[in-house]
CSV table of C-alpha atoms in Angstrom, one decimal:
chain,number,residue,atom,x,y,z
K,1,UNK,CA,69.8,85.1,-285.4
K,2,UNK,CA,67.5,88.0,-285.4
K,3,UNK,CA,66.6,90.0,-282.3
K,4,UNK,CA,63.1,88.4,-282.1
K,5,UNK,CA,64.7,84.9,-282.1
K,6,UNK,CA,67.3,85.9,-279.5
K,7,UNK,CA,64.7,87.5,-277.1
K,8,UNK,CA,62.9,84.2,-277.1
K,9,UNK,CA,66.0,82.3,-275.7
K,10,UNK,CA,66.7,81.9,-272.1
K,11,UNK,CA,69.4,84.6,-272.2
K,12,UNK,CA,67.0,86.9,-273.8
K,13,UNK,CA,64.3,86.4,-271.1
K,14,UNK,CA,67.0,86.9,-268.5
K,15,UNK,CA,68.0,90.3,-270.0
K,16,UNK,CA,64.3,91.2,-270.4
K,17,UNK,CA,63.8,90.4,-266.6
K,18,UNK,CA,66.9,92.2,-265.4
K,19,UNK,CA,66.2,95.3,-267.5
K,20,UNK,CA,62.6,95.5,-266.2
K,21,UNK,CA,63.7,95.1,-262.5
K,22,UNK,CA,66.3,97.8,-263.1
K,23,UNK,CA,63.8,100.1,-264.7
K,24,UNK,CA,61.3,99.6,-261.9
K,25,UNK,CA,64.0,100.2,-259.1
K,26,UNK,CA,65.2,103.5,-260.9
K,27,UNK,CA,61.7,104.6,-261.3
K,28,UNK,CA,60.7,104.1,-257.8
K,29,UNK,CA,64.1,105.6,-256.5
K,30,UNK,CA,63.8,108.7,-258.8
K,31,UNK,CA,67.5,108.5,-259.5
K,32,UNK,CA,68.7,108.5,-263.0
K,33,UNK,CA,72.3,107.7,-262.2
K,34,UNK,CA,71.3,103.9,-262.2
K,35,UNK,CA,70.5,104.1,-266.0
K,36,UNK,CA,74.0,105.7,-266.6
K,37,UNK,CA,75.6,103.0,-264.5
K,38,UNK,CA,73.6,100.3,-266.2
K,39,UNK,CA,74.5,101.5,-269.7
K,40,UNK,CA,78.2,101.9,-268.7
K,41,UNK,CA,78.4,98.5,-267.3
K,42,UNK,CA,76.7,96.8,-270.3
K,43,UNK,CA,79.1,98.7,-272.8
K,44,UNK,CA,82.3,97.9,-270.8
K,45,UNK,CA,81.4,94.1,-270.4
K,46,UNK,CA,80.2,93.9,-274.0
K,47,UNK,CA,83.5,95.6,-275.3
K,48,UNK,CA,85.7,93.3,-273.0
K,49,UNK,CA,83.7,90.2,-274.2
K,50,UNK,CA,84.1,91.2,-277.9
K,51,UNK,CA,87.9,91.9,-277.6
K,52,UNK,CA,88.4,88.5,-275.9
K,53,UNK,CA,86.4,86.8,-278.8
K,54,UNK,CA,88.4,88.6,-281.3
K,55,UNK,CA,91.7,87.5,-279.7
K,56,UNK,CA,90.6,83.9,-279.6
K,57,UNK,CA,89.4,84.3,-283.2
K,58,UNK,CA,86.0,82.9,-282.6
K,59,UNK,CA,83.5,82.6,-285.4
K,60,UNK,CA,80.6,83.7,-283.4
K,61,UNK,CA,81.1,87.1,-281.7
K,62,UNK,CA,77.8,87.9,-279.7
K,63,UNK,CA,78.3,89.2,-276.1
K,64,UNK,CA,75.1,88.1,-274.8
K,65,UNK,CA,76.4,86.8,-271.6
K,66,UNK,CA,78.4,90.1,-271.1
K,67,UNK,CA,75.1,92.0,-271.4
K,68,UNK,CA,73.7,89.8,-268.4
K,69,UNK,CA,77.0,90.4,-266.4
K,70,UNK,CA,76.8,94.2,-267.0
K,71,UNK,CA,73.0,94.4,-265.8
K,72,UNK,CA,73.9,92.3,-262.7
K,73,UNK,CA,76.8,94.6,-262.0
K,74,UNK,CA,74.7,97.7,-262.5
K,75,UNK,CA,71.9,96.3,-260.2
K,76,UNK,CA,74.4,95.4,-257.4
K,77,UNK,CA,76.3,98.6,-257.2
K,78,UNK,CA,74.6,101.8,-255.8
K,79,UNK,CA,73.9,104.8,-257.7
K,80,UNK,CA,76.5,106.7,-255.8
K,81,UNK,CA,79.2,104.5,-257.2
K,82,UNK,CA,81.8,106.2,-259.4
K,83,UNK,CA,81.9,105.4,-263.1
K,84,UNK,CA,85.4,104.3,-262.8
K,85,UNK,CA,84.4,101.6,-260.3
K,86,UNK,CA,81.5,100.5,-262.5
K,87,UNK,CA,83.8,100.0,-265.3
K,88,UNK,CA,86.5,98.3,-263.2
K,89,UNK,CA,84.2,95.7,-261.8
K,90,UNK,CA,84.2,93.9,-264.9
K,91,UNK,CA,87.8,93.0,-264.8
K,92,UNK,CA,88.0,91.8,-261.2
K,93,UNK,CA,85.1,91.7,-258.6
K,94,UNK,CA,87.4,92.6,-255.6
K,95,UNK,CA,88.6,95.9,-257.0
K,96,UNK,CA,87.7,98.7,-255.0
K,97,UNK,CA,85.8,96.5,-252.6
K,98,UNK,CA,84.6,98.3,-249.5
K,99,UNK,CA,84.8,94.9,-247.6
K,100,UNK,CA,88.4,94.0,-248.1
K,101,UNK,CA,90.2,92.2,-245.3
K,102,UNK,CA,93.5,93.1,-244.2
K,103,UNK,CA,95.8,90.0,-244.6
K,104,UNK,CA,99.2,89.8,-242.8
């Protein structure tokens, strides 16, 4: 599947929309850390998804869903968020959560 064909799929439309929203917010906030967090989140999620596909010995290894997940993570987290937290969010959503509840 070529890039043009993939961009015409529903996942392609979602990636285009999320990237557009992220770029608009970054431009209006005038903070370039959002781009760094976005790139880092997409790279980490794509790498983890690719590793999982290789371990499962899948024939088709295309981390398209991981790219969407990375963009969502980047948009949820603030620009002041540490790069370690951005990368760790891929593994478990409650890692470094500021809203943890103390359980007895």
